mmCIF file with all atom_site columns, C-alpha atoms and ligand atoms in Angstrom:
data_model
loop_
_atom_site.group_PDB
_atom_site.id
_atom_site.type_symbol
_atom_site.label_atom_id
_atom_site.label_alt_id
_atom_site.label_comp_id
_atom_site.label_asym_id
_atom_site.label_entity_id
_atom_site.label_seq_id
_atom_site.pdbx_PDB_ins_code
_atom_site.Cartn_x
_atom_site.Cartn_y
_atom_site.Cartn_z
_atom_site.occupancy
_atom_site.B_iso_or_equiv
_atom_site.pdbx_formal_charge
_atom_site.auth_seq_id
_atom_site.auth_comp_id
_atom_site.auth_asym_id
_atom_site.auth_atom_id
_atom_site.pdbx_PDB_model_num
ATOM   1   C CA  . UNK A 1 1   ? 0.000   0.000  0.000   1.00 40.00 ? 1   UNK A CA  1
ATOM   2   C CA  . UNK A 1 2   ? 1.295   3.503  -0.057  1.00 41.00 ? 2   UNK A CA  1
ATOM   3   C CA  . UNK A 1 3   ? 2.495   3.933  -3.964  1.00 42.00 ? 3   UNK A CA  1
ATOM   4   C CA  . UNK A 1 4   ? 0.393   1.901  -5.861  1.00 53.00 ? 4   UNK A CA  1
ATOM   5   C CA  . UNK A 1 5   ? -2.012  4.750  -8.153  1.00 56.00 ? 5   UNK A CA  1
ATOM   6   C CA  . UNK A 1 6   ? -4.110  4.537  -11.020 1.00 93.00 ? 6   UNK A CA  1
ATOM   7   C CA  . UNK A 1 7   ? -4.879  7.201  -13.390 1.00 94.00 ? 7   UNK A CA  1
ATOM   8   C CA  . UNK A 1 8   ? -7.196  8.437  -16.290 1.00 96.00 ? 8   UNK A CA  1
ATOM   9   C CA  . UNK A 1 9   ? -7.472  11.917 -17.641 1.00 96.00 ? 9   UNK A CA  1
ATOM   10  C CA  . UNK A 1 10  ? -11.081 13.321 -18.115 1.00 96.00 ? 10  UNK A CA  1
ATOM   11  C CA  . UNK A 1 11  ? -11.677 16.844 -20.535 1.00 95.00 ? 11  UNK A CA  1
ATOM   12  C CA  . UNK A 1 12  ? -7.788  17.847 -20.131 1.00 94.00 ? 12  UNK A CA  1
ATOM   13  C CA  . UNK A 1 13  ? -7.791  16.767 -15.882 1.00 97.00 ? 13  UNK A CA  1
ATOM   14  C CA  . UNK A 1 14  ? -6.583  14.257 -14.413 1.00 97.00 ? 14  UNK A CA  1
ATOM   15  C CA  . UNK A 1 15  ? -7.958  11.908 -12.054 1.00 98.00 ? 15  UNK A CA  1
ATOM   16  C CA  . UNK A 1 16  ? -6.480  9.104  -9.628  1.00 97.00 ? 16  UNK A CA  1
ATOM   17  C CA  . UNK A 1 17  ? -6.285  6.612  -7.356  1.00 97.00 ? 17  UNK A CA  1
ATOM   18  C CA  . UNK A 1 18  ? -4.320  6.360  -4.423  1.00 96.00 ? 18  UNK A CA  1
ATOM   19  C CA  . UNK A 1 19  ? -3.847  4.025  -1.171  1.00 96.00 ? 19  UNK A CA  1
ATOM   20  C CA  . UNK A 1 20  ? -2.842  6.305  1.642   1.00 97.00 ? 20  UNK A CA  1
ATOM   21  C CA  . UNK A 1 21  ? -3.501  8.976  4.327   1.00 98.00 ? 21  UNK A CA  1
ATOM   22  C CA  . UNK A 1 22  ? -5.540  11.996 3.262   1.00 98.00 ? 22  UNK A CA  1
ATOM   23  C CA  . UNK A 1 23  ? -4.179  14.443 6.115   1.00 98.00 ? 23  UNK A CA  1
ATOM   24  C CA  . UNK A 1 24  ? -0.905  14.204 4.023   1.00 98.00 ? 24  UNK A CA  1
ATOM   25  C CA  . UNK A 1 25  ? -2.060  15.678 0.734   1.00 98.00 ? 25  UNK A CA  1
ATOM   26  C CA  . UNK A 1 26  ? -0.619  18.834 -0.279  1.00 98.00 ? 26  UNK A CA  1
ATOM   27  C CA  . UNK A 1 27  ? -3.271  19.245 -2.718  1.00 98.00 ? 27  UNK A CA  1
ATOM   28  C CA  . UNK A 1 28  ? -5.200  22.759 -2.580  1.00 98.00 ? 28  UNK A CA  1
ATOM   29  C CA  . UNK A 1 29  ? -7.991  21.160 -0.537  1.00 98.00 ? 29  UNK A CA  1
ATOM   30  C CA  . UNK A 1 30  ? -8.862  17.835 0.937   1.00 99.00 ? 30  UNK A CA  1
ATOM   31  C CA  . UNK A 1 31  ? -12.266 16.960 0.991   1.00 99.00 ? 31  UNK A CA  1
ATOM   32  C CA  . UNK A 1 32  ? -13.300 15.855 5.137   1.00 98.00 ? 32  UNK A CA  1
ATOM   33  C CA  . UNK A 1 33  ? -16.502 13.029 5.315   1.00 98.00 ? 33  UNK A CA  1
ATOM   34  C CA  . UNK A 1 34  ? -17.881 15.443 7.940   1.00 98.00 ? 34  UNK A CA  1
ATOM   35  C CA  . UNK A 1 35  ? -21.000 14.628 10.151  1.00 97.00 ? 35  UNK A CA  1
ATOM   36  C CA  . UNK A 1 36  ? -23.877 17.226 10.246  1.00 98.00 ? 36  UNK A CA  1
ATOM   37  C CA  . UNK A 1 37  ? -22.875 19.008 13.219  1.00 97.00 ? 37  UNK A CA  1
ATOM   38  C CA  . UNK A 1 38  ? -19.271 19.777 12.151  1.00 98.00 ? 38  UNK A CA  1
ATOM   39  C CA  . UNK A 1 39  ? -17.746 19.248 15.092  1.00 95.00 ? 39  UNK A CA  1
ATOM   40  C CA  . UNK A 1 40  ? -15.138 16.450 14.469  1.00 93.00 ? 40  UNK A CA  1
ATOM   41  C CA  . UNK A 1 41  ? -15.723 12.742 15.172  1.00 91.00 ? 41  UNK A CA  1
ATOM   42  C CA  . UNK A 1 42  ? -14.532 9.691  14.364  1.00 94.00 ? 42  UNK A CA  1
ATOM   43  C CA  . UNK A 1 43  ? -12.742 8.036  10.875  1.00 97.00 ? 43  UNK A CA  1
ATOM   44  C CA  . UNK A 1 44  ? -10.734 10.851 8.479   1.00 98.00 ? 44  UNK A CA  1
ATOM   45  C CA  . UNK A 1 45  ? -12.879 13.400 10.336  1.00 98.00 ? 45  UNK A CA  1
ATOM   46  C CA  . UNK A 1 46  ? -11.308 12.658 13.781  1.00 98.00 ? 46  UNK A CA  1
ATOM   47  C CA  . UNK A 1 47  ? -8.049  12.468 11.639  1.00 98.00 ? 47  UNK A CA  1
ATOM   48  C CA  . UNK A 1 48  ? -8.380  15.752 9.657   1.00 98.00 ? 48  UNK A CA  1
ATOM   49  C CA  . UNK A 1 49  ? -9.308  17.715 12.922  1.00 98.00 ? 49  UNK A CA  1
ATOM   50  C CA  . UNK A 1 50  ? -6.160  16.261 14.886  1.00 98.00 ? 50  UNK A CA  1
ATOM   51  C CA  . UNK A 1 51  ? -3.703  16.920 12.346  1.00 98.00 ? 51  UNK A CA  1
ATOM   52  C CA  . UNK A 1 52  ? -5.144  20.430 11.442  1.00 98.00 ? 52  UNK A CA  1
ATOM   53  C CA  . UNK A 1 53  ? -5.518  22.321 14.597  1.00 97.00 ? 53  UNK A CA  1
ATOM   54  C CA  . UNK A 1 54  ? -7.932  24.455 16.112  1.00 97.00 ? 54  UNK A CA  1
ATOM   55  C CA  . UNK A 1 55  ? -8.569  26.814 13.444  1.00 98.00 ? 55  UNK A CA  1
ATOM   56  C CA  . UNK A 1 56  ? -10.520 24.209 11.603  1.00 98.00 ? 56  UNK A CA  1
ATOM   57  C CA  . UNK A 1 57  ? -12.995 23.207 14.507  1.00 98.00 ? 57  UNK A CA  1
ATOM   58  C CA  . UNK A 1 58  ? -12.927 27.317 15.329  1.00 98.00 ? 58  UNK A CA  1
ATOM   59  C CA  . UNK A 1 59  ? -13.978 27.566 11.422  1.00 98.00 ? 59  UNK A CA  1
ATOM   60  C CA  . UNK A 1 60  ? -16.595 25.235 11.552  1.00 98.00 ? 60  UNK A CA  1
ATOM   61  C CA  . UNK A 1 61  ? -17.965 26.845 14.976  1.00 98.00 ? 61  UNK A CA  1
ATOM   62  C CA  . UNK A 1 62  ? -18.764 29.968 12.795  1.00 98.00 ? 62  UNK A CA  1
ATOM   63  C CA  . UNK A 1 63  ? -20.462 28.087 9.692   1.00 98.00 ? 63  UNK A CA  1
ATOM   64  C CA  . UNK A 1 64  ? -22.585 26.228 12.218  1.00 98.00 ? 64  UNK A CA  1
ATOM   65  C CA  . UNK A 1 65  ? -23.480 29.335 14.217  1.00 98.00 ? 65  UNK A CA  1
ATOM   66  C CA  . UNK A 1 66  ? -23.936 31.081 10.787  1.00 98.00 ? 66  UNK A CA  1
ATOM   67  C CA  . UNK A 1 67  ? -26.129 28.584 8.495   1.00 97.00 ? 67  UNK A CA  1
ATOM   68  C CA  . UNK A 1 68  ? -26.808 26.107 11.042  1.00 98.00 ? 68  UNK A CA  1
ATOM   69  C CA  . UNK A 1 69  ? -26.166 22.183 10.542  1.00 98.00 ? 69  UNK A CA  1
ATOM   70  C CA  . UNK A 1 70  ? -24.835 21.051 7.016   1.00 98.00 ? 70  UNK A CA  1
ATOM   71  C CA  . UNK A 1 71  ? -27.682 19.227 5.452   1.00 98.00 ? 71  UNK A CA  1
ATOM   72  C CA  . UNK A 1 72  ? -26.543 15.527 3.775   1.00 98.00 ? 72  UNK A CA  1
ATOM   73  C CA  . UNK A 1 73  ? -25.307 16.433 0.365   1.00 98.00 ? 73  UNK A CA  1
ATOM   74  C CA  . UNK A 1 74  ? -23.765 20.355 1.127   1.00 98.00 ? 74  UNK A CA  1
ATOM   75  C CA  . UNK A 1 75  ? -20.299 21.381 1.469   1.00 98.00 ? 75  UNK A CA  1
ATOM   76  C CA  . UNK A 1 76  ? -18.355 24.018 2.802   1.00 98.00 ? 76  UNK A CA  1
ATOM   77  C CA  . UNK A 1 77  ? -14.585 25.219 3.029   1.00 98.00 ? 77  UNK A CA  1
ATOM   78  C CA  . UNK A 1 78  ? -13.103 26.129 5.812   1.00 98.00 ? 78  UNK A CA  1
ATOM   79  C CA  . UNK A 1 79  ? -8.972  26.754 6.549   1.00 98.00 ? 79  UNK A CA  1
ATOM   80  C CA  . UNK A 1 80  ? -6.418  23.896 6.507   1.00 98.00 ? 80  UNK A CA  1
ATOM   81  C CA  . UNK A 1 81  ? -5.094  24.966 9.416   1.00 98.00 ? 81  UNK A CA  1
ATOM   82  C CA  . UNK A 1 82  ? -1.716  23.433 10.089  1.00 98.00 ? 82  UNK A CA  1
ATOM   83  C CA  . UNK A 1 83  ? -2.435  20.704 7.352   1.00 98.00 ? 83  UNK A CA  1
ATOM   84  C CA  . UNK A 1 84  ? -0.108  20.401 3.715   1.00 98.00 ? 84  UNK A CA  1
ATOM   85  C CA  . UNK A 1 85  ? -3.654  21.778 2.121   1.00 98.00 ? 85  UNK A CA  1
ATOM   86  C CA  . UNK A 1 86  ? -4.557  25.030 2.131   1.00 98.00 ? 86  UNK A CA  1
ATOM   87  C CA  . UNK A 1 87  ? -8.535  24.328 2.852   1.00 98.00 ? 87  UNK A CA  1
ATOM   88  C CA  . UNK A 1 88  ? -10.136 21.627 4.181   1.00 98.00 ? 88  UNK A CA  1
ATOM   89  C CA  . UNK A 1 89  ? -13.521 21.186 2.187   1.00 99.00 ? 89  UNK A CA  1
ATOM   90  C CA  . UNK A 1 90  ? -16.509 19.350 4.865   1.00 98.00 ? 90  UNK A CA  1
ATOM   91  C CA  . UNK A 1 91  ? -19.157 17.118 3.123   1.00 98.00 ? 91  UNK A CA  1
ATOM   92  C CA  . UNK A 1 92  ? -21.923 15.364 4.703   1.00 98.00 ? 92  UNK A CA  1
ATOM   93  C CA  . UNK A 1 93  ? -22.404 11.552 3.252   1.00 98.00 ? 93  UNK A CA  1
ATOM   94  C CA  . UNK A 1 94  ? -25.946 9.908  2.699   1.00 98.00 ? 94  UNK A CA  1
ATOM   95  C CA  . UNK A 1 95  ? -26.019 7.278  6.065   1.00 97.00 ? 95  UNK A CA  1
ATOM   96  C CA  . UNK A 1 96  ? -27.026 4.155  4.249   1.00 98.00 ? 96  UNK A CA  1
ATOM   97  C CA  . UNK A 1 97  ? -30.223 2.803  4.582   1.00 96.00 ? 97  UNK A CA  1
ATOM   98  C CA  . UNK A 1 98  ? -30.624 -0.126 2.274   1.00 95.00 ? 98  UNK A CA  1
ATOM   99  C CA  . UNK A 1 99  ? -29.926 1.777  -0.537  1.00 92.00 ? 99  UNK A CA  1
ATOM   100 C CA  . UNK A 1 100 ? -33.211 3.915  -1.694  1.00 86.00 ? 100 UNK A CA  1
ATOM   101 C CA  . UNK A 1 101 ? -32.726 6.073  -5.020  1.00 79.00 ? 101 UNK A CA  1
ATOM   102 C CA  . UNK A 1 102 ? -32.002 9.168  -2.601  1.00 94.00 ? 102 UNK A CA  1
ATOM   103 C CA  . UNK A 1 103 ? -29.322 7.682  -0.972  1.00 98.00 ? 103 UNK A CA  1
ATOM   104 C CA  . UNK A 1 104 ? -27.195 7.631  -4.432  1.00 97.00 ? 104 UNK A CA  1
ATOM   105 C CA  . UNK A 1 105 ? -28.085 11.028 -5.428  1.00 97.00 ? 105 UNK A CA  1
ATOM   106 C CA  . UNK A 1 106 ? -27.205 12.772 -1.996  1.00 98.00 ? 106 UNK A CA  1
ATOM   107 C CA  . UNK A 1 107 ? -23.780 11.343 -2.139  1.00 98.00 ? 107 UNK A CA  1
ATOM   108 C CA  . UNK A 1 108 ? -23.358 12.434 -6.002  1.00 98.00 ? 108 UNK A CA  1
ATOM   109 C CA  . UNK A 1 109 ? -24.166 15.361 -4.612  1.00 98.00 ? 109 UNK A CA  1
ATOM   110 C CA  . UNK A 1 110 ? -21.586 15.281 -1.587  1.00 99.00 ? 110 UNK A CA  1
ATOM   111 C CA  . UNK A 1 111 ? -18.721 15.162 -4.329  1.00 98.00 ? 111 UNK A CA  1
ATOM   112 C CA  . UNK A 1 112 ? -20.564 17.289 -6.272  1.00 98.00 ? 112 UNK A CA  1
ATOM   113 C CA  . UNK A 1 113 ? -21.002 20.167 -4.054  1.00 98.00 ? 113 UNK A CA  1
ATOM   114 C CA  . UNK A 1 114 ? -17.716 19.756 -2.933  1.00 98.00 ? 114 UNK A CA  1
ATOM   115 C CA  . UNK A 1 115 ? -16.354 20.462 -6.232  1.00 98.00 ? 115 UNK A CA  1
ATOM   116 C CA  . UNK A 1 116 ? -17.911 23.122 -6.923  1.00 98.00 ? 116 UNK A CA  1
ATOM   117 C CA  . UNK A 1 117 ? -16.372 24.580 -3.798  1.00 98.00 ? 117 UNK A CA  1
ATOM   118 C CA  . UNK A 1 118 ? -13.327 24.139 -5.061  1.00 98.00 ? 118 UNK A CA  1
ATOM   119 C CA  . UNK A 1 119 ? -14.419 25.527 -8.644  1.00 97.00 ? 119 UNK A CA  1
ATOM   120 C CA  . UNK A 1 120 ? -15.792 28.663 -6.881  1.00 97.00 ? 120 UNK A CA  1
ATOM   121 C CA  . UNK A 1 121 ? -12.483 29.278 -4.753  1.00 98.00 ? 121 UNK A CA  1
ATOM   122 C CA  . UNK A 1 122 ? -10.733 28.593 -8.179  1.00 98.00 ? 122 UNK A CA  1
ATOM   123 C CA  . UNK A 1 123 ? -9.059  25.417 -6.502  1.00 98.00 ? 123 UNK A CA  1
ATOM   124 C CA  . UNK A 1 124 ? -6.597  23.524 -9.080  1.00 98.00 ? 124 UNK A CA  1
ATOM   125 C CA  . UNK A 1 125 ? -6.085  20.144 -7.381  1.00 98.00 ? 125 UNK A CA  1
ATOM   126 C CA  . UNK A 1 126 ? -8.676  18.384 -4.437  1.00 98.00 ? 126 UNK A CA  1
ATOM   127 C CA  . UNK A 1 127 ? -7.828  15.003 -2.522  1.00 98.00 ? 127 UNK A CA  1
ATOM   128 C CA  . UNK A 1 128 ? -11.038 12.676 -1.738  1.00 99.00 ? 128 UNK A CA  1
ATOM   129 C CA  . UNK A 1 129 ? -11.603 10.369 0.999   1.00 99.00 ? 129 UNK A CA  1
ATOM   130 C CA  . UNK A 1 130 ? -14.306 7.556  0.354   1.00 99.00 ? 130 UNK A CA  1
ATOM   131 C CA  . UNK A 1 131 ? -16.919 8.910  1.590   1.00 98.00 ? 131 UNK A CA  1
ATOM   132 C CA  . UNK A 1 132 ? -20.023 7.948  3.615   1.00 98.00 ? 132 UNK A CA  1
ATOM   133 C CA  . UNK A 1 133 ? -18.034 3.898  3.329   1.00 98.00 ? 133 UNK A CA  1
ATOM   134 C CA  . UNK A 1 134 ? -16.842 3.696  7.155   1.00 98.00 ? 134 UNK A CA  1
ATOM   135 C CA  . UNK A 1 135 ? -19.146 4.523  9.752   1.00 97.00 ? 135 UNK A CA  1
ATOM   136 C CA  . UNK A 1 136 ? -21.748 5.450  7.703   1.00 98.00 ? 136 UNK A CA  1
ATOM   137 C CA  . UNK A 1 137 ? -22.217 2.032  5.985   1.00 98.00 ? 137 UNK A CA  1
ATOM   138 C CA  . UNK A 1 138 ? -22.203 2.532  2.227   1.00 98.00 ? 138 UNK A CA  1
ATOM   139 C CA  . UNK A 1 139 ? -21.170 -0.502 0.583   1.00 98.00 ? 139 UNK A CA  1
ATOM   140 C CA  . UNK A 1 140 ? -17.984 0.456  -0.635  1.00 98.00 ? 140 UNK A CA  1
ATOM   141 C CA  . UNK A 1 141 ? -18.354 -1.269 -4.073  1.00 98.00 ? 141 UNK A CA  1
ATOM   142 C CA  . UNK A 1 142 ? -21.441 0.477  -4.548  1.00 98.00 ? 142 UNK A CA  1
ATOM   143 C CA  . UNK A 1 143 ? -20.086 4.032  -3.255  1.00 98.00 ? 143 UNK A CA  1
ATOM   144 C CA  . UNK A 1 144 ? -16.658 3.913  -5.382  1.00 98.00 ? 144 UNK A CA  1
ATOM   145 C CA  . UNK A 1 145 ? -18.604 3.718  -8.740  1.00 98.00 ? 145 UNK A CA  1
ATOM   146 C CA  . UNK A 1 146 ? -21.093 6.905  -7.837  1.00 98.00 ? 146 UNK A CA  1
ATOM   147 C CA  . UNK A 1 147 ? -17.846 8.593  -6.403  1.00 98.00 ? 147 UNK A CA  1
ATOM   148 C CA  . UNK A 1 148 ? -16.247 8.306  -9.797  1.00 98.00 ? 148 UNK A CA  1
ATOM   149 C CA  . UNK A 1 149 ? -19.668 8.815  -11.930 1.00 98.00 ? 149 UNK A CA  1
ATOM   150 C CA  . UNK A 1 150 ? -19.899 12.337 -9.899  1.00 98.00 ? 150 UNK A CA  1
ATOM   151 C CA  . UNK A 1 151 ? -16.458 13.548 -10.196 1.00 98.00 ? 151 UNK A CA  1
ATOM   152 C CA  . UNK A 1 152 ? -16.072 12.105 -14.320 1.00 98.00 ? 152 UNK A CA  1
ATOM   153 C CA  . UNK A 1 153 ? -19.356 13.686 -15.139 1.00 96.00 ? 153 UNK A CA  1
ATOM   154 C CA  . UNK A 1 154 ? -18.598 17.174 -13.230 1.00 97.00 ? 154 UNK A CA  1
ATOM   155 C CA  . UNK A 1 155 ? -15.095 17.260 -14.847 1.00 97.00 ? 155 UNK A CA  1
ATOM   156 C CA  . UNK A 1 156 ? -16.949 16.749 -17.735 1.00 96.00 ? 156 UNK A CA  1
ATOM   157 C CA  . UNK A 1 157 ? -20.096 19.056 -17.557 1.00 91.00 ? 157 UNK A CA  1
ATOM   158 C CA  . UNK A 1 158 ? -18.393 22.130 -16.139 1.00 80.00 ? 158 UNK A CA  1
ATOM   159 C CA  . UNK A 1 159 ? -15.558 24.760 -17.419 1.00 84.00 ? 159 UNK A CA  1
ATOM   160 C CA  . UNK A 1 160 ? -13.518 24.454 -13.907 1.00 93.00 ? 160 UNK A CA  1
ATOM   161 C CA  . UNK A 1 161 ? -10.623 25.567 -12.726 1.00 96.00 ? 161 UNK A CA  1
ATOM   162 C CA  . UNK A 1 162 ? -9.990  22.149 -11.075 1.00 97.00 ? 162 UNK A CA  1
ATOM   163 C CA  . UNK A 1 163 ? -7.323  20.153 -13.238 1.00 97.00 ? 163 UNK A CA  1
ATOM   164 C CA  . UNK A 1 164 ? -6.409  17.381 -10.329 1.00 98.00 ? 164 UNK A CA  1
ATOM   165 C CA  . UNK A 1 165 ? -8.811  14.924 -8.164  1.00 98.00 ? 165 UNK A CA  1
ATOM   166 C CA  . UNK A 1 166 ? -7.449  12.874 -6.259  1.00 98.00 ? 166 UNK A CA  1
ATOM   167 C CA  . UNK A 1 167 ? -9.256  9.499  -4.165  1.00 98.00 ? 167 UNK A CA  1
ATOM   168 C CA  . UNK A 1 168 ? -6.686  9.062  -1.403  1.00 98.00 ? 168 UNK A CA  1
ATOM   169 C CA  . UNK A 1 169 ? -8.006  5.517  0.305   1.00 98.00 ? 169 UNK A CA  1
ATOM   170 C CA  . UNK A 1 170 ? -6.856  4.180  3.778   1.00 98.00 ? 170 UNK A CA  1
ATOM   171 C CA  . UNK A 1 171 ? -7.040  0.722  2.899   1.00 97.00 ? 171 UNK A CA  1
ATOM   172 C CA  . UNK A 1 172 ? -6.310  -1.705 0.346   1.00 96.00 ? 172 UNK A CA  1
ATOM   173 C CA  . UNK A 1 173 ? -10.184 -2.964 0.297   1.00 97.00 ? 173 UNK A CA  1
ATOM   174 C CA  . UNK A 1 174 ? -11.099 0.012  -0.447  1.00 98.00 ? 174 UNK A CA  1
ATOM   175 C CA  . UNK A 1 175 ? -8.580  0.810  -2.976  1.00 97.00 ? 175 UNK A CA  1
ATOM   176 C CA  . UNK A 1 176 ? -9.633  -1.857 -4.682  1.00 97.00 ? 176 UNK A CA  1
ATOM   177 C CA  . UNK A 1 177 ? -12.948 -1.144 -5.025  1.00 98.00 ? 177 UNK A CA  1
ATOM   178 C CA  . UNK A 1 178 ? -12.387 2.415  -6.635  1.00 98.00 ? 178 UNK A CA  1
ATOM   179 C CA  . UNK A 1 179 ? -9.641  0.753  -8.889  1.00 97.00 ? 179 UNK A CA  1
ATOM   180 C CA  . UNK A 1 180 ? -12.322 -2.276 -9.972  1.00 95.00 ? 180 UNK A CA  1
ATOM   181 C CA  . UNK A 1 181 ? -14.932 0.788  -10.256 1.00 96.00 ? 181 UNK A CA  1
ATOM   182 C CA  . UNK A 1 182 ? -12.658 2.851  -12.451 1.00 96.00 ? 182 UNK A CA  1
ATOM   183 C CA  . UNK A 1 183 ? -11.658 -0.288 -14.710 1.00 93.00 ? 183 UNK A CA  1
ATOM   184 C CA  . UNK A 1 184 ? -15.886 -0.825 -15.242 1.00 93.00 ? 184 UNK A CA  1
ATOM   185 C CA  . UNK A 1 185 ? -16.617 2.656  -16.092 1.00 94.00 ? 185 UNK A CA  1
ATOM   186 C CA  . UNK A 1 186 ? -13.772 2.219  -18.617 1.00 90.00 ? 186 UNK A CA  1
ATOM   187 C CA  . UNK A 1 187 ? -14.837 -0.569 -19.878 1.00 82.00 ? 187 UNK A CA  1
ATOM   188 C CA  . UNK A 1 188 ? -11.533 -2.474 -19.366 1.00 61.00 ? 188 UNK A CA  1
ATOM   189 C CA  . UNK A 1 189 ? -11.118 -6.287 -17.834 1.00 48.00 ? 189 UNK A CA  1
ATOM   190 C CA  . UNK A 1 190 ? -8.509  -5.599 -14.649 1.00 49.00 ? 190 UNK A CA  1
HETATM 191 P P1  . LIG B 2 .   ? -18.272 8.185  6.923   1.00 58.93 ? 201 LIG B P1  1
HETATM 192 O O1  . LIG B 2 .   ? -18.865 8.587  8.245   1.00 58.93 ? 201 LIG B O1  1
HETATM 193 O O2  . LIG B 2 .   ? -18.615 9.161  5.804   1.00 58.93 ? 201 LIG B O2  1
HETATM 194 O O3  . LIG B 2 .   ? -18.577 6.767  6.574   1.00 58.93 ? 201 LIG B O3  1
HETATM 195 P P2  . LIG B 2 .   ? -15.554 7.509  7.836   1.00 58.93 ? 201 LIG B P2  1
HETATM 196 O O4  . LIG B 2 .   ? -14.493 8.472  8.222   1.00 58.93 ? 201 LIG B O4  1
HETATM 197 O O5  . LIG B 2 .   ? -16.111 6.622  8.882   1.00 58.93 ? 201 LIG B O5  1
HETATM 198 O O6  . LIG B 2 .   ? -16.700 8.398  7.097   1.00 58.93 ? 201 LIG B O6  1
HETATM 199 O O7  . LIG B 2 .   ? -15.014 6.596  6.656   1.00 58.93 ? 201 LIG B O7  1
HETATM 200 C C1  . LIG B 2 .   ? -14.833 7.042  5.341   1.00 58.93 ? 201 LIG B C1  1
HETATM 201 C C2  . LIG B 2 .   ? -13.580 6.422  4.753   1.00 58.93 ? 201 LIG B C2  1
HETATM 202 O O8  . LIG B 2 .   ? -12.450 7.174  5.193   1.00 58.93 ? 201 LIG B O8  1
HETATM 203 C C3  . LIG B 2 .   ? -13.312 4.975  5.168   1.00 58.93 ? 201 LIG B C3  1
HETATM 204 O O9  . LIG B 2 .   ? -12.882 4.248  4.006   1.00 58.93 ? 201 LIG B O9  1
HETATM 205 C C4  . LIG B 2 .   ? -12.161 5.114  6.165   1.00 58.93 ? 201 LIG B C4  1
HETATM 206 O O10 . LIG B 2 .   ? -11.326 3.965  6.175   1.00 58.93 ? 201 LIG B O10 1
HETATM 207 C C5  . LIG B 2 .   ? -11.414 6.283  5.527   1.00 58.93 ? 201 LIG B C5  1
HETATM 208 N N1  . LIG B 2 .   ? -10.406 6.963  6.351   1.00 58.93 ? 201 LIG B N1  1
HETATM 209 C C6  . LIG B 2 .   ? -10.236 6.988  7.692   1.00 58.93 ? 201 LIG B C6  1
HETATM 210 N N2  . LIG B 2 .   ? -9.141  7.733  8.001   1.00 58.93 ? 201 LIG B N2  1
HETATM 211 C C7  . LIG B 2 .   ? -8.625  8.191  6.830   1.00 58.93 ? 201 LIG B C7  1
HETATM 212 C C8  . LIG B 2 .   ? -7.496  8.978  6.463   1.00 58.93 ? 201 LIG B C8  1
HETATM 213 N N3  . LIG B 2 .   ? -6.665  9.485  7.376   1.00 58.93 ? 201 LIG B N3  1
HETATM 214 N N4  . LIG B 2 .   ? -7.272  9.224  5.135   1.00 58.93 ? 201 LIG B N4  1
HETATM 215 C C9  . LIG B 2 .   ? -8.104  8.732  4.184   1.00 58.93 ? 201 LIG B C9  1
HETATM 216 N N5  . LIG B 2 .   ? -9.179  7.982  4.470   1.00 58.93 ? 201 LIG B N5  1
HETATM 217 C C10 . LIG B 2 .   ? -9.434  7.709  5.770   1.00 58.93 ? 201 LIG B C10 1
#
């Protein structure tokens, strides 16, 4: 684990794979699987708040206070504090429930959202975690192939100044889910 990576290009950008520790990106932003309340937890969250400081929970203190809880399928950015990435960008996962049609479409919209974030803060490159697969309980094969579907098809759709995505995933089960994903959507036999 560590170096293995995978990549395809999509409308001039590139997009890849990864096994590995999202807290160490140094792209622009990292995307956090964030809970409603913003307030740190468990899984990258717990792991993006320890090795970014205060300034990100302080951040998230005023979005909360400001807009209230981040509905399932919303983003916002907030500071990287003392992480490689400038911003940290917090999405809130669909929890899964079996799988009804509105599951899928609020966690499109998760890596949606969160790139247009980035687009709007004219954001080059953005690391992914998997999100809503840990606690949350999305089956991971099922999660890695909307993951990809949202980011390939907003890549494609928009004019962006986002040229990188990266998935950065913790462990090899779930690397290879994204990597059998990516091979599907391709079309190619792994
Ligand atoms: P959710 O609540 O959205 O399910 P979790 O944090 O529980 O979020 O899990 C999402 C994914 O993030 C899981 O695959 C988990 O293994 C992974 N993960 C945990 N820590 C890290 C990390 N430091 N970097 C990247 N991925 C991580």
């Amino acid at each position: 684990m560590g170096n293995e990576s995978r990549q395809v290009t999509v409308n001039r950008a590139g997009l890849s794979l990864m096994a590995g520790d999202i807290t160490r990106q140094a792209t622009d932003a990292i995307v956090n699987a964030a809970n409603s309340g913003l307030m740190g937890g468990g899984g990258v969250d717990g792991a993006i708040h320890r090795a970014g400081g205060s300034a990100i929970l302080e951040a998230c203190r005023q979005i909360i206070s400001r807009q209230g809880r981040l509905p399932p399928g919303e983003a916002v950015i907030t500071t990287g504090g003392n992480l490689r990435a400038k911003y940290v960008i917090h999405t809130v996962g669909p929890i899964w429930h079996g799988g009804g049609p509105g599951e899928a479409e609020v966690l499109a919209s998760a890596y949606r959202e969160s790139l247009k974030l980035a687009a709007t803060n004219r954001l080059t490159s953005v690391s992914f975690p998997s999100i809503s697969t840990g606690v949350y309980g999305y089956p991971v094969d099922k999660a890695a192939r909307i993951a990809l579907e949202a980011v390939i098809s907003f890549l494609n759709d928009e004019f962006t100044s986002v040229k990188e995505v990266v998935f950065v995933l913790f462990d090899s089960g779930t690397f290879d889910a994204y990597v059998s994903a990516l091979a599907e959507i391709y079309g190619k036999k792994e």
